[in-house]
Structures are given as C-alpha cells and as structure tokens.
XYZ file of C-alpha atoms in Angstrom:
98
model
C 21.293 68.883 -25.799
C 21.725 68.887 -22.166
C 20.584 71.995 -20.412
C 22.320 73.268 -17.403
C 21.609 71.531 -14.145
C 19.860 74.633 -12.830
C 17.525 74.676 -15.817
C 16.678 70.973 -15.296
C 15.926 71.589 -11.628
C 13.592 74.462 -12.499
C 11.796 72.333 -15.119
C 11.346 69.420 -12.695
C 10.181 71.796 -9.970
C 7.653 73.394 -12.339
C 6.404 69.943 -13.398
C 5.892 68.936 -9.787
C 4.099 72.231 -9.200
C 1.657 71.438 -12.013
C 1.156 67.920 -10.691
C 0.496 69.285 -7.212
C -2.010 71.788 -8.609
C -3.775 69.027 -10.587
C -3.912 66.795 -7.507
C -5.447 69.605 -5.446
C -8.077 70.234 -8.139
C -8.824 66.513 -8.262
C -9.115 66.439 -4.479
C -11.590 69.348 -4.573
C -13.648 67.569 -7.233
C -13.745 64.352 -5.214
C -14.705 66.327 -2.112
C -17.560 68.023 -3.999
C -18.773 64.656 -5.290
C -18.620 63.260 -1.773
C -20.722 66.148 -0.451
C -23.288 65.670 -3.218
C -23.484 61.939 -2.533
C -24.046 62.605 1.176
C -26.770 65.122 0.319
C -28.475 62.623 -1.990
C -28.166 59.943 0.664
C -29.865 62.165 3.240
C -32.609 62.984 0.734
C -33.039 59.275 0.066
C -33.390 58.539 3.778
C -35.941 61.328 4.199
C -37.934 60.106 1.208
C -37.887 56.525 2.478
C -39.177 57.657 5.891
C -41.952 59.646 4.223
C -42.791 56.639 2.050
C -42.994 54.373 5.109
C -45.265 56.815 6.927
C -47.549 57.075 3.890
C -47.590 53.301 3.556
C -48.524 52.932 7.235
C -51.286 55.508 6.838
C -52.576 53.652 3.791
C -52.587 50.358 5.659
C -54.520 51.958 8.532
C -57.058 53.395 6.084
C -57.473 49.997 4.418
C -58.073 48.379 7.813
C -60.706 51.003 8.620
C -62.373 50.404 5.272
C -62.383 46.657 5.866
C -63.960 47.172 9.290
C -66.632 49.370 7.786
C -67.246 46.849 5.027
C -67.504 43.978 7.513
C -70.129 45.694 9.636
C -73.535 44.288 8.860
C -76.148 46.754 7.956
C -78.960 46.624 10.441
C -81.900 45.302 8.530
C -85.333 46.376 9.471
C -87.372 43.484 10.641
C -90.416 43.269 8.515
C -93.160 40.999 9.665
C -93.947 38.447 7.061
C -97.242 38.980 5.460
C -99.517 36.163 6.366
C -101.279 34.818 3.427
C -104.837 34.089 4.365
C -105.776 30.577 3.538
C -108.971 30.325 1.637
C -111.724 29.399 4.036
C -114.277 26.984 2.835
C -117.635 28.376 3.533
C -120.076 25.891 4.679
C -123.448 26.895 3.507
C -126.175 25.769 5.719
C -129.437 26.391 4.230
C -132.430 26.044 6.247
C -135.148 24.527 4.351
C -138.552 25.343 5.528
C -141.447 23.315 4.310
C -144.781 24.800 4.081
C-alpha cells in the first residue's frame, strides 16, 4: 500500500525531525559530561597541589625533628668522686724504759 508521495515526504521529514531532536539531546548530554569532567579535572589538580604542599610541610617537619633529635643534650660535667686509697698507718711507738 503505497501512500501518496506527499504523505511519504511528510513521514520522512518527521523522521528526520526526530533524529535531529535526538542528536541535539545527545549533544547536550555529551556537553554536560564534558563540563563535569573538566570540573573534576580541576578539582583533581587542586587536590594534588594541596597534597604536594602538605607533603612538603611534612618533610620539613621531619627534617626539623631529625635536627632536634641529632642535637646532643648538654651533659653536666660531674667531677669524678675520688676514692680515697686506704692509708697504711705506721705506728711508731716510743718505748721508754725506766
């Protein structure tokens, strides 16, 4: 059943209209996805920069801690106690004879 040529043209035109509408919707969706990806990419870059700065700060703190740990604590000089050697007493008795 062949429709009139006018009817066929209208049907084809309507089909192309739907295809065009679908393509525009698809284009909008892809554009939205592209924008979201760019936003996520910018967030990723910002987070990576923050991570690097925190890592650098941590490294600096570790270096400071190592310097503090390497410093020798000033010890008080304590004079050694001299142990007195036992002195032998020489007993000299004077004997007096009467």
